[in-house]
Short mmCIF file of C-alpha atoms in Angstrom, two decimals:
data_model
loop_
_atom_site.label_atom_id
_atom_site.label_comp_id
_atom_site.label_asym_id
_atom_site.label_seq_id
_atom_site.Cartn_x
_atom_site.Cartn_y
_atom_site.Cartn_z
CA UNK U 1 -10.46 31.45 11.06
CA UNK U 2 -12.25 30.83 7.75
CA UNK U 3 -15.62 30.07 6.73
CA UNK U 4 -15.83 27.92 3.45
CA UNK U 5 -18.49 29.28 0.92
CA UNK U 6 -17.92 27.04 -1.61
CA UNK U 7 -21.23 24.98 -1.63
CA UNK U 8 -19.34 21.54 -2.96
CA UNK U 9 -16.60 21.57 0.24
CA UNK U 10 -19.01 21.14 3.64
CA UNK U 11 -17.23 22.25 6.45
CA UNK U 12 -13.75 21.66 5.94
CA UNK U 13 -11.45 24.32 7.37
CA UNK U 14 -8.75 23.58 5.13
CA UNK U 15 -10.12 24.85 1.70
CA UNK U 16 -10.93 28.73 0.81
CA UNK U 17 -14.45 29.43 -0.74
CA UNK U 18 -13.09 32.73 -2.20
CA UNK U 19 -10.46 35.16 -2.45
CA UNK U 20 -11.31 37.19 0.55
CA UNK U 21 -11.12 34.36 3.11
CA UNK U 22 -7.43 33.51 1.65
CA UNK U 23 -6.50 37.01 2.91
CA UNK U 24 -8.40 36.41 6.11
CA UNK U 25 -12.23 37.92 5.69
CA UNK U 26 -15.09 35.85 7.06
CA UNK U 27 -17.34 35.13 4.01
CA UNK U 28 -21.02 36.04 5.53
CA UNK U 29 -20.41 38.29 8.43
CA UNK U 30 -19.87 42.01 8.42
CA UNK U 31 -16.22 42.43 9.35
CA UNK U 32 -15.72 41.49 5.60
CA UNK U 33 -17.81 44.39 4.12
CA UNK U 34 -16.13 46.87 6.41
CA UNK U 35 -12.46 45.53 5.93
CA UNK U 36 -13.43 46.38 2.45
CA UNK U 37 -14.17 49.91 2.91
CA UNK U 38 -10.81 50.42 3.56
CA UNK U 39 -10.60 50.28 -0.36
CA UNK U 40 -12.59 52.61 -1.08
CA UNK U 41 -15.35 50.04 -2.01
CA UNK U 42 -18.85 49.76 -0.16
CA UNK U 43 -21.34 46.78 -0.15
CA UNK U 44 -24.70 47.46 1.32
CA UNK U 45 -26.54 43.36 1.70
CA UNK U 46 -29.97 45.17 1.85
CA UNK U 47 -30.46 46.87 -0.83
CA UNK U 48 -27.45 45.34 -3.30
CA UNK U 49 -26.18 48.79 -4.61
CA UNK U 50 -22.49 49.84 -4.92
CA UNK U 51 -20.78 53.39 -3.33
CA UNK U 52 -17.70 54.67 -4.96
CA UNK U 53 -15.02 56.87 -3.33
CA UNK U 54 -17.05 60.01 -3.47
CA UNK U 55 -19.82 57.93 -2.05
CA UNK U 56 -22.58 59.08 -4.77
CA UNK U 57 -25.19 56.80 -5.18
CA UNK U 58 -25.01 54.52 -8.60
CA UNK U 59 -27.81 52.33 -10.13
CA UNK U 60 -28.08 48.64 -9.01
CA UNK U 61 -25.36 46.59 -11.20
CA UNK U 62 -27.65 43.24 -11.98
CA UNK U 63 -23.88 41.56 -13.46
CA UNK U 64 -22.74 41.62 -9.86
CA UNK U 65 -22.94 37.96 -9.22
CA UNK U 66 -23.30 38.70 -5.00
CA UNK U 67 -23.13 41.47 -2.77
CA UNK U 68 -19.86 40.67 -0.91
CA UNK U 69 -18.13 40.23 -4.55
CA UNK U 70 -16.45 43.19 -6.72
CA UNK U 71 -17.38 43.64 -10.40
CA UNK U 72 -15.94 41.15 -12.78
CA UNK U 73 -15.14 42.98 -15.59
CA UNK U 74 -12.11 44.85 -13.80
CA UNK U 75 -8.49 42.84 -14.95
CA UNK U 76 -7.56 42.60 -11.30
CA UNK U 77 -10.90 40.87 -10.51
CA UNK U 78 -10.27 38.39 -13.23
CA UNK U 79 -6.59 37.49 -11.85
CA UNK U 80 -8.23 36.75 -8.23
CA UNK U 81 -10.66 34.82 -9.92
CA UNK U 82 -8.40 32.88 -11.85
CA UNK U 83 -5.84 32.65 -8.32
CA UNK U 84 -9.05 31.46 -6.89
CA UNK U 85 -9.59 28.61 -9.33
CA UNK U 86 -6.60 27.57 -9.03
CA UNK U 87 -5.92 27.92 -4.72
CA UNK U 88 -8.74 28.65 -2.71
CA UNK U 89 -10.98 25.58 -2.95
CA UNK U 90 -10.49 21.99 -2.49
CA UNK U 91 -12.27 20.79 -4.95
CA UNK U 92 -10.73 23.06 -7.64
CA UNK U 93 -6.96 21.68 -6.11
CA UNK U 94 -8.32 18.14 -6.86
CA UNK U 95 -9.70 18.33 -9.81
CA UNK U 96 -8.93 15.28 -11.26
CA UNK U 97 -10.60 13.80 -8.14
CA UNK U 98 -13.50 11.71 -9.33
CA UNK U 99 -16.57 12.10 -7.63
CA UNK U 100 -16.76 9.09 -5.39
CA UNK U 101 -12.97 10.46 -3.51
CA UNK U 102 -14.65 14.03 -2.96
CA UNK U 103 -17.80 12.42 -1.87
CA UNK U 104 -15.09 10.47 0.78
CA UNK U 105 -12.93 13.29 1.36
CA UNK U 106 -15.95 15.55 2.52
CA UNK U 107 -17.57 12.78 4.20
CA UNK U 108 -14.27 12.47 6.30
CA UNK U 109 -13.77 16.19 7.39
CA UNK U 110 -17.72 16.15 8.69
CA UNK U 111 -17.06 12.99 10.46
CA UNK U 112 -13.32 12.68 11.15
CA UNK U 113 -12.31 8.99 11.71
CA UNK U 114 -11.12 8.27 15.89
CA UNK U 115 -10.06 5.07 16.26
CA UNK U 116 -10.21 4.25 19.55
CA UNK U 117 -10.66 0.49 20.59
CA UNK U 118 -10.92 -0.87 24.18
CA UNK U 119 -10.06 -3.80 26.11
CA UNK U 120 -12.44 -6.54 25.52
CA UNK U 121 -13.42 -5.20 22.13
CA UNK U 122 -13.92 -7.91 19.93
CA UNK U 123 -11.54 -8.27 17.57
CA UNK U 124 -13.59 -8.97 14.38
CA UNK U 125 -15.77 -6.64 14.99
CA UNK U 126 -12.84 -3.68 15.18
CA UNK U 127 -11.74 -5.02 12.28
CA UNK U 128 -15.13 -4.81 10.10
CA UNK U 129 -15.56 -0.85 11.28
CA UNK U 130 -11.92 -0.37 9.80
CA UNK U 131 -12.53 -1.96 6.22
CA UNK U 132 -16.16 -0.62 6.58
CA UNK U 133 -14.27 2.93 7.23
CA UNK U 134 -12.34 2.20 4.19
CA UNK U 135 -14.36 1.06 1.70
CA UNK U 136 -17.35 3.19 -0.68
CA UNK U 137 -20.33 1.93 -0.07
CA UNK U 138 -20.30 -0.04 -3.29
CA UNK U 139 -17.37 -2.32 -2.50
CA UNK U 140 -18.60 -2.07 1.18
CA UNK U 141 -21.85 -3.68 -0.81
CA UNK U 142 -19.98 -6.33 -2.50
CA UNK U 143 -17.71 -7.48 0.62
CA UNK U 144 -21.26 -8.32 2.44
CA UNK U 145 -22.08 -10.26 -0.27
CA UNK U 146 -18.95 -12.00 -0.24
CA UNK U 147 -18.73 -12.67 3.34
CA UNK U 148 -22.89 -14.50 3.47
CA UNK U 149 -20.86 -16.61 0.31
CA UNK U 150 -18.64 -17.76 2.19
CA UNK U 151 -20.61 -18.53 5.60
CA UNK U 152 -21.10 -21.76 5.25
CA UNK U 153 -17.39 -22.29 5.23
CA UNK U 154 -16.89 -20.89 9.04
CA UNK U 155 -17.32 -24.82 10.19
CA UNK U 156 -13.97 -25.18 7.60
CA UNK U 157 -11.38 -27.20 9.26
CA UNK U 158 -8.80 -24.62 7.77
CA UNK U 159 -10.86 -21.95 10.41
CA UNK U 160 -10.47 -23.88 13.08
CA UNK U 161 -7.65 -21.80 14.74
CA UNK U 162 -8.49 -19.01 13.22
CA UNK U 163 -11.35 -17.51 11.76
CA UNK U 164 -10.23 -16.74 8.09
CA UNK U 165 -13.92 -16.92 6.55
CA UNK U 166 -14.92 -13.65 9.50
CA UNK U 167 -11.94 -11.86 8.64
CA UNK U 168 -12.44 -8.50 6.58
CA UNK U 169 -9.49 -7.63 5.74
CA UNK U 170 -8.85 -11.50 4.57
CA UNK U 171 -12.20 -11.34 2.29
CA UNK U 172 -11.31 -7.78 0.95
CA UNK U 173 -8.00 -9.16 -0.21
CA UNK U 174 -9.82 -11.90 -2.11
CA UNK U 175 -12.34 -10.01 -3.53
CA UNK U 176 -9.89 -7.08 -4.91
CA UNK U 177 -7.74 -10.05 -6.04
CA UNK U 178 -10.91 -10.93 -8.97
CA UNK U 179 -11.32 -7.70 -9.69
CA UNK U 180 -14.83 -7.52 -7.19
CA UNK U 181 -16.51 -10.70 -8.37
CA UNK U 182 -18.14 -12.35 -5.86
CA UNK U 183 -18.54 -15.59 -7.34
CA UNK U 184 -14.96 -15.87 -8.46
CA UNK U 185 -14.05 -14.66 -5.03
CA UNK U 186 -15.59 -17.11 -2.86
CA UNK U 187 -14.21 -20.11 -5.52
CA UNK U 188 -10.51 -18.45 -4.73
CA UNK U 189 -11.27 -18.60 -1.37
CA UNK U 190 -13.11 -22.05 -0.92
CA UNK U 191 -9.63 -23.21 -3.22
CA UNK U 192 -7.02 -21.14 -0.56
CA UNK U 193 -9.12 -23.30 2.70
CA UNK U 194 -9.08 -26.66 0.56
CA UNK U 195 -5.45 -25.98 0.40
CA UNK U 196 -4.63 -24.92 3.77
CA UNK U 197 -6.83 -28.16 5.19
CA UNK U 198 -4.56 -30.42 2.30
CA UNK U 199 -1.25 -29.31 3.21
CA UNK U 200 -2.44 -29.20 7.04
CA UNK U 201 -0.51 -25.80 7.60
CA UNK U 202 -1.81 -24.53 10.59
CA UNK U 203 0.22 -28.02 12.08
CA UNK U 204 2.91 -28.25 9.82
CA UNK U 205 3.65 -24.30 10.39
CA UNK U 206 3.52 -24.75 14.41
CA UNK U 207 6.23 -27.61 14.12
CA UNK U 208 8.26 -25.75 11.64
CA UNK U 209 8.26 -22.61 13.85
CA UNK U 210 9.44 -24.51 16.75
CA UNK U 211 12.25 -26.18 14.66
CA UNK U 212 13.47 -22.56 13.43
CA UNK U 213 13.19 -20.90 16.64
CA UNK U 214 15.52 -23.35 18.20
CA UNK U 215 17.90 -23.57 15.43
CA UNK U 216 19.61 -26.90 16.40
CA UNK U 217 18.23 -29.31 13.52
CA UNK U 218 20.18 -30.19 10.36
CA UNK U 219 17.87 -28.90 8.06
CA UNK U 220 17.33 -25.25 9.77
CA UNK U 221 21.14 -25.10 9.62
CA UNK U 222 21.43 -25.65 6.30
CA UNK U 223 18.41 -23.07 5.18
CA UNK U 224 19.98 -20.62 7.65
CA UNK U 225 23.54 -21.20 5.98
CA UNK U 226 22.42 -20.39 2.66
CA UNK U 227 19.24 -18.70 2.90
CA UNK U 228 18.94 -15.48 0.59
CA UNK U 229 15.94 -13.59 2.18
CA UNK U 230 15.49 -11.47 4.93
CA UNK U 231 13.64 -8.83 6.53
CA UNK U 232 15.45 -6.05 5.92
CA UNK U 233 13.53 -3.52 8.43
CA UNK U 234 9.61 -1.32 8.65
CA UNK U 235 8.15 0.67 5.65
CA UNK U 236 6.57 4.11 6.70
CA UNK U 237 3.23 1.97 7.86
CA UNK U 238 5.57 0.09 10.15
CA UNK U 239 4.98 -3.08 8.27
CA UNK U 240 7.95 -5.48 7.03
CA UNK U 241 9.86 -4.78 3.86
CA UNK U 242 11.65 -8.22 2.75
CA UNK U 243 14.92 -8.63 0.80
CA UNK U 244 15.04 -11.32 -1.88
CA UNK U 245 18.56 -11.80 -3.02
CA UNK U 246 18.01 -14.26 -6.40
CA UNK U 247 20.74 -13.08 -7.53
CA UNK U 248 22.89 -14.91 -4.73
CA UNK U 249 20.09 -18.13 -4.42
CA UNK U 250 20.38 -21.62 -5.46
CA UNK U 251 16.62 -22.32 -4.89
CA UNK U 252 17.36 -25.70 -6.94
CA UNK U 253 20.27 -26.64 -4.79
CA UNK U 254 17.92 -26.40 -1.43
CA UNK U 255 14.96 -28.46 -2.79
CA UNK U 256 17.13 -31.21 -3.51
CA UNK U 257 18.76 -30.83 -0.04
CA UNK U 258 15.88 -30.43 2.29
CA UNK U 259 12.56 -31.46 -0.30
CA UNK U 260 9.89 -29.07 -1.79
CA UNK U 261 8.13 -29.20 1.60
CA UNK U 262 10.42 -27.26 4.00
CA UNK U 263 10.94 -24.68 1.01
CA UNK U 264 7.63 -24.06 0.67
CA UNK U 265 7.00 -24.14 4.53
CA UNK U 266 10.06 -21.42 4.74
CA UNK U 267 8.54 -19.21 2.25
CA UNK U 268 4.38 -19.68 4.11
CA UNK U 269 6.30 -18.65 7.11
CA UNK U 270 7.20 -15.72 6.04
CA UNK U 271 4.11 -14.75 4.58
CA UNK U 272 2.40 -15.76 8.01
CA UNK U 273 4.30 -13.57 9.70
CA UNK U 274 3.66 -10.32 7.28
CA UNK U 275 0.05 -10.87 7.47
CA UNK U 276 0.21 -11.09 11.35
CA UNK U 277 1.88 -7.87 11.82
CA UNK U 278 -0.30 -5.67 9.53
CA UNK U 279 -3.12 -7.04 11.45
CA UNK U 280 -1.59 -6.33 14.71
CA UNK U 281 -0.85 -3.16 12.83
CA UNK U 282 -4.21 -2.12 11.80
CA UNK U 283 -6.19 -2.80 14.99
CA UNK U 284 -3.63 -0.56 16.76
CA UNK U 285 -3.81 2.15 14.14
CA UNK U 286 -7.05 1.87 12.61
CA UNK U 287 -5.29 1.79 9.11
CA UNK U 288 -5.95 -1.07 6.78
CA UNK U 289 -3.07 -1.93 4.86
CA UNK U 290 -2.71 -5.50 3.89
CA UNK U 291 -0.08 -5.79 1.34
CA UNK U 292 4.10 -5.48 1.67
CA UNK U 293 6.75 -3.75 -0.04
CA UNK U 294 9.27 -6.37 -1.37
CA UNK U 295 13.39 -5.97 -2.41
CA UNK U 296 14.45 -8.48 -5.25
CA UNK U 297 18.25 -7.97 -5.73
CA UNK U 298 19.14 -9.52 -9.10
CA UNK U 299 22.61 -8.11 -9.13
CA UNK U 300 25.36 -10.61 -11.05
CA UNK U 301 27.72 -9.37 -8.67
CA UNK U 302 30.35 -11.94 -9.28
CA UNK U 303 30.84 -13.44 -5.75
CA UNK U 304 28.78 -16.42 -6.41
CA UNK U 305 29.43 -17.96 -9.99
CA UNK U 306 26.66 -19.71 -12.14
CA UNK U 307 24.08 -16.82 -12.22
CA UNK U 308 22.30 -18.66 -15.14
CA UNK U 309 22.32 -21.90 -14.18
CA UNK U 310 21.39 -21.38 -10.36
CA UNK U 311 18.55 -19.29 -12.59
CA UNK U 312 17.16 -22.17 -14.33
CA UNK U 313 18.01 -24.24 -11.33
CA UNK U 314 15.22 -22.26 -9.41
CA UNK U 315 12.56 -22.43 -11.99
CA UNK U 316 11.20 -25.29 -10.83
CA UNK U 317 10.66 -24.76 -7.30
CA UNK U 318 9.11 -21.40 -8.07
CA UNK U 319 6.66 -22.69 -10.60
CA UNK U 320 5.60 -25.23 -8.16
CA UNK U 321 5.24 -22.22 -5.03
CA UNK U 322 4.20 -19.27 -6.96
CA UNK U 323 0.76 -20.67 -7.33
CA UNK U 324 0.44 -21.48 -3.80
CA UNK U 325 1.17 -18.18 -3.05
CA UNK U 326 -1.36 -16.55 -5.36
CA UNK U 327 -3.85 -18.98 -4.38
CA UNK U 328 -3.36 -18.58 -0.04
CA UNK U 329 -1.96 -14.84 0.00
CA UNK U 330 -3.76 -13.31 -2.92
CA UNK U 331 -2.93 -9.02 -3.06
CA UNK U 332 -0.08 -9.44 -0.67
CA UNK U 333 1.98 -6.87 -2.97
CA UNK U 334 1.97 -3.29 -2.94
CA UNK U 335 5.36 -2.59 -4.54
CA UNK U 336 8.36 -4.55 -5.53
CA UNK U 337 11.65 -3.10 -6.58
CA UNK U 338 13.25 -5.20 -8.87
CA UNK U 339 17.27 -4.33 -8.89
CA UNK U 340 20.41 -4.10 -10.70
CA UNK U 341 18.70 -6.20 -13.73
CA UNK U 342 20.64 -7.37 -16.20
CA UNK U 343 19.63 -6.67 -19.74
CA UNK U 344 18.87 -10.41 -20.15
CA UNK U 345 16.62 -9.79 -17.35
CA UNK U 346 14.88 -6.56 -19.07
CA UNK U 347 13.93 -8.21 -22.24
CA UNK U 348 12.64 -10.91 -20.27
CA UNK U 349 10.57 -9.11 -18.49
CA UNK U 350 8.74 -7.13 -21.39
CA UNK U 351 7.99 -10.31 -22.93
CA UNK U 352 5.69 -11.06 -19.50
CA UNK U 353 4.59 -8.09 -19.03
CA UNK U 354 1.50 -8.38 -21.59
CA UNK U 355 0.20 -11.49 -19.85
CA UNK U 356 0.42 -10.00 -16.25
CA UNK U 357 -2.49 -7.73 -14.71
CA UNK U 358 -2.71 -4.16 -15.54
CA UNK U 359 -2.93 -3.55 -11.32
CA UNK U 360 0.37 -6.31 -11.28
CA UNK U 361 2.55 -4.93 -13.39
CA UNK U 362 1.89 -1.39 -12.24
CA UNK U 363 3.52 -2.78 -8.56
CA UNK U 364 6.77 -3.74 -10.20
CA UNK U 365 9.41 -1.28 -10.61
CA UNK U 366 12.22 -2.76 -12.40
CA UNK U 367 15.59 -0.80 -12.62
CA UNK U 368 19.03 -0.91 -13.95
CA UNK U 369 22.31 -0.75 -12.09
CA UNK U 370 23.10 2.35 -10.72
CA UNK U 371 21.62 2.95 -6.94
CA UNK U 372 20.28 6.34 -7.87
CA UNK U 373 17.53 4.68 -10.33
CA UNK U 374 15.68 3.33 -7.36
CA UNK U 375 16.80 5.21 -4.07
CA UNK U 376 14.47 8.40 -3.99
CA UNK U 377 11.51 6.18 -4.49
CA UNK U 378 12.31 3.97 -1.74
CA UNK U 379 12.85 6.82 0.50
CA UNK U 380 9.35 7.83 -0.36
CA UNK U 381 7.90 4.56 1.15
CA UNK U 382 10.83 3.64 4.16
CA UNK U 383 13.32 4.68 6.01
CA UNK U 384 16.68 4.62 4.79
CA UNK U 385 17.90 2.33 7.06
CA UNK U 386 15.14 -0.20 6.11
CA UNK U 387 17.39 -0.25 2.65
CA UNK U 388 20.29 -2.01 2.69
CA UNK U 389 23.56 -0.15 2.95
CA UNK U 390 24.62 -2.40 -1.03
CA UNK U 391 21.54 -0.72 -2.74
CA UNK U 392 21.76 2.76 -1.25
CA UNK U 393 25.32 3.01 -3.49
CA UNK U 394 27.29 1.42 -5.98
CA UNK U 395 30.38 1.14 -3.73
CA UNK U 396 31.46 -2.36 -5.02
CA UNK U 397 32.98 -3.02 -0.87
CA UNK U 398 29.71 -3.05 0.13
CA UNK U 399 28.24 -4.93 -2.90
CA UNK U 400 30.80 -7.90 -0.99
CA UNK U 401 29.52 -7.34 2.62
CA UNK U 402 25.60 -7.61 1.92
CA UNK U 403 23.82 -10.51 3.72
CA UNK U 404 22.20 -12.54 3.32
CA UNK U 405 24.79 -14.70 1.18
CA UNK U 406 23.07 -17.48 -0.18
CA UNK U 407 25.33 -19.17 -2.45
CA UNK U 408 25.39 -22.59 -3.98
CA UNK U 409 24.55 -25.52 -2.22
CA UNK U 410 26.87 -28.30 -2.17
CA UNK U 411 25.43 -31.92 -3.21
CA UNK U 412 25.49 -34.01 0.07
CA UNK U 413 24.98 -30.28 2.45
CA UNK U 414 22.20 -32.16 4.31
CA UNK U 415 24.07 -35.12 4.97
CA UNK U 416 27.43 -33.36 6.27
CA UNK U 417 25.34 -31.10 8.26
CA UNK U 418 23.56 -34.21 10.23
CA UNK U 419 27.29 -35.33 10.91
CA UNK U 420 27.96 -32.55 12.45
CA UNK U 421 30.30 -30.98 9.77
#
């Protein structure tokens, strides 16, 4: 057992306040003083006097800062002091941490977070408890201000089935999306609810889920045949990881055959499923995570021709849906891997990056063709089994077998499917 003596560390038993505690001594008790006698040094607390091997009394040393510390002028003691600075104190080991981070870590050491919800606990109250535990006092104050600012939206039609305006994690995403500005966050949140109401997202999503699960309608069969997005597994946080094989997609063809609304519904379904999983995971573990890892496969494998033409055709559908997703599902991205980017994409990306918020740009990891350029980074965030086989290797046979396959959507595909072809 070790006892802390560094004033800023609280009672964190994982931190050693001085070199003696690192060696197993207890600061502040007599056992450490007795052990030090074995090295020929005896310290008497009450007289603050030092005795040597011959036990002849010498004069008090005013330069000794504490009766439990050895004389500082020795090279040996200076070396120990340096080691203490590097390894012994948690505050020094994490010298880059800011005051708020240190405050939170020490408070966490004194007040261990134990998540033990009980059956019958109110879900909204549990969510607020989790969020309150995660935030600094300043950010929590702003979140409460935002809650007050949107309280009048509790009766909004978009909140009839789901209490969006009362969910702490939801409001926190909007607050972060506007860098803590309460007024701008409230404005964005109100616009999101209006879109939900105008699009009638709850009713349409319920009908679309039933249609998708049944899998018998012509438009669902077309979408499943040419789909290019897939959940490949879970990350280490237990949240879904989606891969978007935009290299194989014909988004323009899907919209031409199925309509923009189906395209939106499919993307919104993915988002709703992800946030439902995050909500369930949060209430189960007591850990706040409301964003996700996404993988974008951009490799021009030559399996589906017309790489650039399909890319240009996808511009219009995505130009319409991206603002919706950013408004209704802000701060959804934790990390995005963009893999096997052609050179032309890299040039385009360098032009776009300066226009993006710095926080968003940091979340995007642009990678080349070799799997080694991203594999180790992915393995830090998810099990290897979640990483698709064709992204673990540069074996071309795996590229050809990769799914989903996507592909060109032929004109009249929906009509042919409706006729049973």
